[in-house]
Amino acid sequence: LATSGVPALAGKSDDTLTVAFAKQLENLDAYSATAREMIVIARHVWDGLLYRDPATGEYLGNLAESFEWVDATTIDFVLREGVTFHNGEAFDADDAVYTLNWVSKPENGVSNQGNVNWIASAEKTGPYSLRLHLKEPFPAALEYLSGPVVMYPNEYHAEVGTAGMGSNPVGTGPYKVTSVEAGKRYVFEKNDGYFAGPKGTAEIGKIVWRTIPERNTQFAELLSGGVDWVWQVPPDQAEKLGKKFSVSNESTMRIGYVSFDSAGRTGETPMSDIRVRKAIAHAINREAIVNALLKGASKVVHSACFPSQFGCFQDVAKYDYDPARAKELLAEAGYPDGFTVPFFAYRDRGYAEAIIGDLAAVGISVDFGYLKYAALRDKVQGGEVPFQFMTWGSNSVNDVSAITSHFFSHGKDDYALDADVKTWLTTADTSIDPAVRKENYAKALSKIADEVYWLPLFSYNVNYVYSDELEFTPYPDEVPRFFQARWK
Amino acid sequence: MTDVTHSIEEEDFGPSPREILKKSILAHRSLLLGFGAIVIIVLAALLAPVLAPHDPYLQDLSIRFTPPVWQDGGSWEHILGTDHLGRDYLSRLLYGARISLTIGIGAVLISGTIGTTLGVCAGYFGGRVDMVVNYLITVRLSMPVVLVALAIVAIFGGSLNIVIMVLGFLLWDRFAVVMRSSTMQVRNMDYVQSAQAVGCSTLRIVLTEIMPNIMNNLIVVATLEMAHAILLEAGLSFLGLGVQPPLPSWGLMVAEGKEMLFFEPWLIMIPGAALFILILSINLMGDGVRDVTAPAGKN
Amino acid sequence: MTHSDTPVLELNGIKKTFMISQGLMKGTKPLYALNDISVQLNKGEVLGIVGESGCGKSTLAKILLGLMEPTSGEVLIDGQSLKGHKQLDISRRVQPIFQDPYSSLNPRKRIGDIISLPLRVHGIGDPAEHERKVIEILDLVGLPKRVLNNYPNQMSGGQRQRVAIARALIMKPEIVICDEPTSALDVSVQSQILNLLMDLKDELQLTYLFISHDLSVVEHLADRVIVMYLGRICEQAPPDRIFDEPRHPYTEALLGSVLTPEPGQGVPDTNLGASYPNPINPPSGCRFHPRCAKAMDICKSNAPMLQQINRSKVECHLYE
Amino acid sequence: MTNIVEVENLRVKIPVSAGMLNPVRGLTFEIKKGETLCVVGESGSGKSLSAFSLMKLLPKIADISADKMQFMGRDILKMSPSELQNMRGNRMAMIFQEPMTALNPSYTIGNQLVEVLRRHQNVSVKEATERAIYLLEKVGITAAASRLSQYPHQLSGGLRQRVVIAMALMCGPDLIIADEPTTALDVTIQAQILHLLKELQEEFEMAILLITHDLGVVARMADRVAVMYAGEFVETGTAEQVFKQPVHPYTQGLLSCIPVPGKTARGSRLGSIPGIVPSLIGDMRGCAFRSRCPHANGACHNNVPLEKWSDDHFKRCVLDDTALTSIAKEAIA
Amino acid sequence: MLIYSLKRLLLAILVAITVSFISFSLLFLAGDPAIAMAGEGATDQDIENIRQLYGFDKPVLVQYFDWLLRAIGGNLGESFYFKTPVVHLIAEHMPVTMTLGAMGITFALSLAVPLGVLAAIRPNSIIDRIALLISVSGQALPSFWFALVLVVIFTVTLGWLPASGSDTWLHFLMPTVVLSYYAAPAFMRLTRAGMLDVLGSDYIRTARAKGLTTKSVFLKHALRNAIIPVVSLAAVQFGFMLGGSVIVESIFALNGAGSLAWESIGRNDFPTVQGLILVFALIYIVLTFLADVLNAWLDPKIRIG
Ligand SMILES: Nc1ncnc2c1ncn2[C@@H]1O[C@H](COP(=O)(O)OP(=O)(O)OP(=O)(O)O)[C@@H](O)[C@H]1O
Ligand SMILES: Nc1ncnc2c1ncn2[C@@H]1O[C@H](COP(=O)(O)OP(=O)(O)OP(=O)(O)O)[C@@H](O)[C@H]1O
Ligand SMILES: [Mg+2]
Ligand SMILES: [Mg+2]
C-alpha cells in the first residue's frame, strides 16, 4: 500500500495529530452533548475540580487544590490560583460556583442529568474556595467531579450561553479549540499557558479531529496517511493493521450482556421461567466468543458489573458453556423442542449472530431485530423487549452504582423488578461507608446471578491503531488522552 | 437463383406472432444469456438445500475467515471460504439467492399490482381518474425512496416481510407510468371500440383486449423493477436496515464483508459479484424482452 | 331501389359538444362536433355521408353505435329511443366496420377468436356452434377456413378488412356503420371490399350507413347522400342529384375536387380559400362562407335554413 | 428538350431478417425539363424507394445500383457526400407525403425556409426572408410575413403542405420529387395543392417526379406515366396513352377498380384484381403479376422485358400485340 | 405558456401538501413524539408538559395544520438530538449534498448524452455496443459496492484521491462518479432512443432532403428534439440523487443532508428526518416543475398554444 499525495498530510513533521472519530457531535458544549466523543473532548478543553489518576485510581486535585468531606452531603474545595481560561478570563470561585449551580438546575437542560442531579448547590466561601452541597449522600460525587463535571468561565458562559459554548468552547484545559466545522472537523491547539496540574502538559502542537462515520473510510485515510489515529477498531482488522501501525488494546468498562424479561413486562414469555434463563446461560459459549470475536483484553464476565468497579462482587453463581445441560433445562421447563422468541440488539451484529447460532444449537430460534440504539432504547424502555443483547459502558464511572443500580432499581430499563435487589442497591448507593456499600452490592449481584436476571457476557476492549511515530497510552475508562501523547 | 414461384402463386400466410417471437428470442444473444444466468440462479436458489455443502447457519468460530479455495489457505471443504462466524460462504450464497429473489419477486408482485391497476385505470378511463393517478405518481416520485424506506424500516424493524412490503409500496411508480401510457395507446385502437360495440363489459375489455397487448411492457417493467428492488434491498441491508441476520441476503453479506474490505476483499467481492451478475442478467433479460416484443416495422 | 321507407334508424336534432380544455385559466371551450343533425336511415338503404376530415362523421358513427352519448337529441332504432338501452341490445342490431384494418383487429388474438367474440359476449351457442358459424361467415366474406388459427399480422390489409366485416356480421345485425372502410386500402383492394359489401347487403338485407371522404365512392354506392361540413348537414340528396345538380357551393367544390382518371382535363380550380376553419372558433353565419366563392353579405351574419328543392335538401342562402 | 434525369436499370436491395428484399428491380426512365413524370402503383410497390434513391436518401443498409443514374449530366452514384448535400434542396428538391410531420416542430416556419437558401446560396438573412415571403405568397398563403414566426403546429395540414412546397422552391430547383404530396390531405385541399403545383411548375419551369397511388391524380397531372408493380415498371407512356389505351392487364385492372361518377353505373360491381402483391424477398423470375393476372400463361414464368408498344408507350407483358389489343378493347368497353 | 405553468404550479402545490402530510405522519409512526422529545430519564409529568407545550394532545389534523403553518413560515421544528431548529441543520448540510448532486448530474449528462448521440448515429457499431455495455453493467453495480471498490483502488492502492471529507473538488470526485453512474445509463438510453426516434422522423428526412450538412441535421434538427425528454429525466434524476446520497455520503464521510438523514434515522430524531424528507421532496417538486416549464419552453407546441 502506497502513501498518498493527498493534501493535509498529517503527522510528526508538522506536529499535527489527526484523529478520526465515527460519531457526529451535536455541538461542543460539554453539558449538552452526550456522546463519549464529547467526554473525550471535554477532558482536553476543560478541567474538573478533581482528576482521577488513571494509573492509581486516586482522586487528585485539579482545578481544586484540595478537597474535604465536611459531612455526607457537603464537600469543601480550595481552588488553584493563577489559572486562566483560553479567552483570558481568570478562574476563581465565581466560575466554579456559577458552573455548579447552573448545571444543578434541571431547567438549564444538562442533557445527562445523571451526571449532575446529585448536586444541591454550591456557595462561595472565599475568592478561591467554595462549598458544595449534595442532595443526599453520594459517594460517587468525586468520580463525577473528576470526570463530566467541568468548569465553565462564568462571564463568557453567561454571555454566549449553551449555543455559544457549543460553537465556540472556552475552557481551561490543555488544548484550546481553534476551529469548529460542525459535525466535520475540529482543530485543537496546545494551550501554552496550561497550569502544571495532574494531567501534565501537552506536547503535540495541534490535534485535528475529524468525523468519519464509515469505518472503512477511516482505514482508507489511515492507510493513505490522511489520519494518524483511530480507535474502536474491531479485533480482526486491528490484527491486520498491526503489521503497519501501532496497535494498543485496552479493556474498557463496557460490558455486553443478555437481559431477559423475567418480570413479564412484555406479557407471558418463556423468559419468566428461570430454567429457560439458566438454559440460555449454559447455551452461550462466552469463552469462544471472547476468544474468537472480541480477543484482546476482553474477559468473560459473570457478575452484572465491570470487575474494576467499586462494589463489583465477583463470587457469584457462574454458568459454564454446557449445551447438554441447556437442553435438559429447556425440557424441564416444557420446551423440549425449543421455542421462538424475539431477540434484539443494536450493535455488534456479529456477536449477536454468534449468540443466535449458539441458541439455535439448543433449539431456541429467534426473530432477530437489529435496530438503531435510540429506536431499541425506546422499545426497551417501553417494555416491549423480552430478550436482548445489550451493552453498557457505565459512563466510565468506576462504581457499581453506575450500572447495576441503573438497571435494577425499578427504572424503565428494569426487566427484573426485584424488590430485594432494589432495596439493597438503594442502601448501597446512598451510604458513604464503603463496607456497607460493598456488602449490599454483593447481595444484589448474587441474587441477580442466582436468578439469572441478566446474563453478563464479556467485557469489551478497545483497539487503538495509530501511526508508528506516535506514543500513546490507552486507559480502561475509554477516554483517550492526547494531552499525554507524544511523538517518538 | 431460387424460383419463388410458389410464393407468388399460392397465398402464403407469414409466420405467426409466436413463431416470430420464438425466432427473435433465439436470435437475441444477450436475452438468452440473461435468461440462462437467471435460470441457473433460480435453480441454485430452489435447490439450495440439496446443493449447499453445509448448513448456512452453522457457525464454527474456530474456522473464521477461511479464504476461498483459490487463495492461500483455502480448502475444498469450504469452496468459497467462511465468514466472520465460520459459516460456509457458498452455502450462504446459495441460500442468499433465495432471499434476494424472494424480495425481488415479492416486491414486484406488490408494486406491479398497485402500479398496473392505477396505470391501466388512468389510461383506460382518462379524465379525472387519470388526473388523480398522475397526482399519485407525482407524490410518489417526489418522496425520496431510499430515505423513506430507511425511515420506515427503522421504525418497524427490518423483517423480510416488512422489507418486501416497503419496497412494494414504494416502487410502483414505473409500473403506473408505463402501464398508463401503453393502455392509452391501446385504448385508442379500433379493436377496443369494436369490442365495446359488441357489448363487452369494461372488465372484459381490459382483461382480454388491453392486457394482452400491454403484457410485454408489463414484463419488461417487472424485470427491471425486480432488479431495482433487489438492489435497493441490498442498499438497505448494507446500511443495516434490510433483512436481518442470520438470513443470508446478498446485500447483507456485502455489508458484513465490508468490515474486512481492506483485509479480506473476497468477502465483499463474492456476494457483490453475485449481486452484479443477478442484476445484470435480469436487466439483460428485461432489455431483451423489450427488444423482442417491440412492435416491428420501425427502422 | 329495394328498400322500404320505414326508418330503422333515426336521428333527431343530435348535438355533440366536446369540451376542449384551453388551459387552466381560460377553462374549457366547446367544440360543436355535431350541430343539430337529423337523419333518417331507411331499411335496406345505403346512406352515404361525405365530408372533409373533422366534420363529425366518425362522431356520428360512434353515437349511432351507442359508444358515445349525444349532448342532446335522440337516436331512435325502430322508433325506440336508444337511451336506456344496454350496449348489448344495441350491438345486436348495429355493428361497425372501421377504417384502419390494422388497428381494428387485436394483434394478440387469433382470427377465429376475433370473429367469434360477439357470439361469446352474447352467450350464443356453444364452442362447436361458434366454430360452425365462424366458418360460415368466413366463407361469406371470401376467406379460406384455414385463416381461423392465424393472427392478424399474417394477413394483408384487404384480408383484415374482410375479417372485420365478418366480425361485424356474425350476429346478423340489421344496420352496419361503415366508417371509411376502404380509405386505408389500395384501389385494387378497395374495389374488392366495396363489391363484397354490396353483395352482403343483398344477401343479408343489411342497411348501411356508409361514411367516406371520397365522393366518387359514395356516389357509386349510396341510395342517398349527405354532405357534411363542420358538424352540419349542408346538402342531402339522392346521388344522381348531387352529381348532376349540386346545389350547395360546398358540394360543388367537393365534386370539382374529385379527380377522375381522365387525362387532359387538368386540375380544376375549386376557388376555395387556403384556410380551413378552426372548429373551436367556427365562422359566424353560414359556416362555409369564408371559403365560399358565392358568399353574400347575409352569409356572414345569418345561418341559412334548410330548404327542400326537388329531391334535395340544402342549407344555403342562395336558395332562400 | 434536354433530359434532366436519366436512369437506367436502377436496383435497390435491402437486407432484411428473412433474406434480401428487392423492392426496386431495374427501373429505366428519364425526365425532361419542365415535364411531369408520374409513377403510380400500389402500396409497397417501391415507388418511394426509387424516389429516395434519386436523392441518395436511403438508409445505409440499402444497396443502390444502376447502369446509369444521372442528374443534369452528373452521375449521382459517383457524387461525394458533400456534392450530394449541395445538390439536395438546391437543384433537386423534395415534397413529402405527411405535412404534419415533415416540418421540424421546434423551429419556426421562417427559420426552416431561410435555412435552405442560406445553406445553398450566399445570401443574407434578409434576402432569404424576402424570398421566403415571396414564395409563401406564391403558394397562396396570406399574411405571409407574419407566418414566418409561426411554428408548424399552428398551421393546418393544407397550409403546412404549402409551406413544404415553398421550402422546395426556395432555391429554384430543376427537379421536384413529390412523394404522395396530397394523400394525407382532404379532397378539396388535394385539388388546391395539385392545382398550385401545376401553376408553379409552369412558372418556374421545373420537372416534377410525382409519386402517387391515385390514378385520378396521375391522369390530371402527368405528362408521362409509369405504372409500377412489385418493383418494376409494367407500363409507361404518355397520360393519354396509358389511360385511353391501357395495355398491361394490371393497368387495366386498376382502371376498372375505381368508380367514375357519370361513367360507372351506380351500384354496379366494380372491377377488381384478386390476390395480393407477391413478396419481394429473394431473387425473382418471371412476371411478378402473373399470380393475379387473368391472362397468365406458362410464358409468364420467364423474365419479361419492357417492350415498345407504340411510340413512347412501353409494356412489360408476354402477350403478343393481337392478344393485348383485344384485351384492351374489352377493357375499355 | 403562462397558463401551462400555472396549471403545473397548482399540481406542484397539491403534491407538496400531500408530501408534507406524509412526512408529518412519519413522526407519529415513529412513536410518541413527546416521549422521544423528553429524552432519557424524563418523568411522566415532563412528558405531559411537553405534550401540552407542543400541542401533541390536540387532534392529529389540527396538529398537522399547525405544523404546516409553521412549516410554511420556515419552521420545521427542533431536532430531538441537536436541540436546534431543523431548518438550520438542513441549511448547514444541504450545500454539500447539492454540490454533490449538481456534480453528479453534470457528470452523468456530459458522459451519457454524447455517448447516446454517438450510439444513435451509428446503431450497432462498436460505440453503440460499448455504450450498451456501460449502461447495462452500470445499472447492475450496487452503488455501495462500487464505492468501496473505488476507495480500495484510488485511495488505498493508488493513493490518488482522498477517501473522505469535502474540502476540495478532489474530495467530490469519487462520490460524484458513484452517484452519477446509476443515472448515466438512463440518460444514455433515453438520448439514444430519442435520437433514433427523431432520426427516423419525417422532418429529419426533410432536413436531409434540404441538403443540410450532417452536423446541422444531427445537432440542430435532431438533438434539439431528442433532448426534451432528457431534460425532464435530469430533473427527476437530480431529485433521486439527492435522496439517494445517503449511502454515498455515509461511505465518503461527506457531512451532507444525506448523511444527516441517515444519522437522524439512527438517532430517532424524527423531526429532522421529517424535515429532510419534506425538503428533498420540495426540491424534487420544484425541479420537476422547472423542468416542465423548461420543456414547455423547448417545445413550441406547449409554449405557443
Ligand atoms: N373525443 C373527442 N374529444 C374532443 N374532440 C373530439 C373528440 N372526438 C372528435 N373530436 C373533434 O370533433 C370533430 C369531429 O371529429 P370526427 O372524428 O367526427 O371527424 P371526422 O369527420 O370523422 O374526421 P376524419 O375524416 O378525420 O375521420 C373534430 O374536430 C375532432 O377534433
Ligand atoms: N428501410 C427499409 N427496410 C426494409 N424494407 C423497406 C425499407 N423501406 C422500404 N422497405 C420495403 O420496400 C418496399 C417498397 O417500399 P416503398 O416505400 O418504396 O413503397 P411505396 O410504393 O412508396 O408504398 P407506399 O404507397 O405505401 O408509400 C416495401 O415492401 C417496404 O416494406
Ligand atoms: Mg373519422
Ligand atoms: Mg411511399
Short mmCIF file of N, CA and C and ligand atoms in Angstrom, two decimals, chain D residues 42-49 52 97 179-180 211-213, chain E residues 205, ligand 4:
data_model
loop_
_atom_site.label_atom_id
_atom_site.label_comp_id
_atom_site.label_asym_id
_atom_site.label_seq_id
_atom_site.Cartn_x
_atom_site.Cartn_y
_atom_site.Cartn_z
N GLU D 42 -49.37 0.38 -56.45
CA GLU D 42 -49.97 0.09 -55.16
C GLU D 42 -48.95 0.28 -54.05
N SER D 43 -49.46 0.30 -52.86
CA SER D 43 -48.61 0.44 -51.69
C SER D 43 -47.57 -0.69 -51.66
N GLY D 44 -46.34 -0.33 -51.39
CA GLY D 44 -45.29 -1.32 -51.30
C GLY D 44 -44.67 -1.71 -52.62
N SER D 45 -45.07 -1.03 -53.69
CA SER D 45 -44.52 -1.41 -54.99
C SER D 45 -43.14 -0.82 -55.23
N GLY D 46 -42.66 0.02 -54.31
CA GLY D 46 -41.29 0.51 -54.44
C GLY D 46 -41.19 1.93 -54.95
N LYS D 47 -42.31 2.64 -54.97
CA LYS D 47 -42.30 3.99 -55.52
C LYS D 47 -41.40 4.92 -54.71
N SER D 48 -41.63 4.93 -53.41
CA SER D 48 -40.86 5.85 -52.58
C SER D 48 -39.38 5.53 -52.63
N LEU D 49 -39.06 4.26 -52.59
CA LEU D 49 -37.65 3.88 -52.60
C LEU D 49 -36.96 4.37 -53.86
N PHE D 52 -36.37 8.05 -53.42
CA PHE D 52 -35.29 8.35 -52.48
C PHE D 52 -33.94 7.97 -53.06
N GLN D 97 -44.99 13.24 -48.13
CA GLN D 97 -46.39 12.89 -48.00
C GLN D 97 -47.08 13.51 -46.79
N ASP D 179 -43.47 13.00 -53.26
CA ASP D 179 -43.89 11.64 -52.90
C ASP D 179 -45.25 11.71 -52.23
N GLU D 180 -46.26 11.36 -52.98
CA GLU D 180 -47.64 11.39 -52.49
C GLU D 180 -47.92 12.69 -51.76
N ILE D 211 -45.13 11.01 -57.33
CA ILE D 211 -45.38 9.63 -56.96
C ILE D 211 -46.72 9.55 -56.27
N THR D 212 -47.55 8.62 -56.69
CA THR D 212 -48.88 8.56 -56.11
C THR D 212 -49.48 7.18 -56.36
N HIS D 213 -50.53 6.86 -55.61
CA HIS D 213 -51.25 5.62 -55.92
C HIS D 213 -52.62 5.97 -56.48
N ARG E 205 -35.76 13.59 -42.39
CA ARG E 205 -35.66 13.30 -43.81
C ARG E 205 -35.77 14.60 -44.60
MG MG F 4 -44.33 5.61 -50.43
#
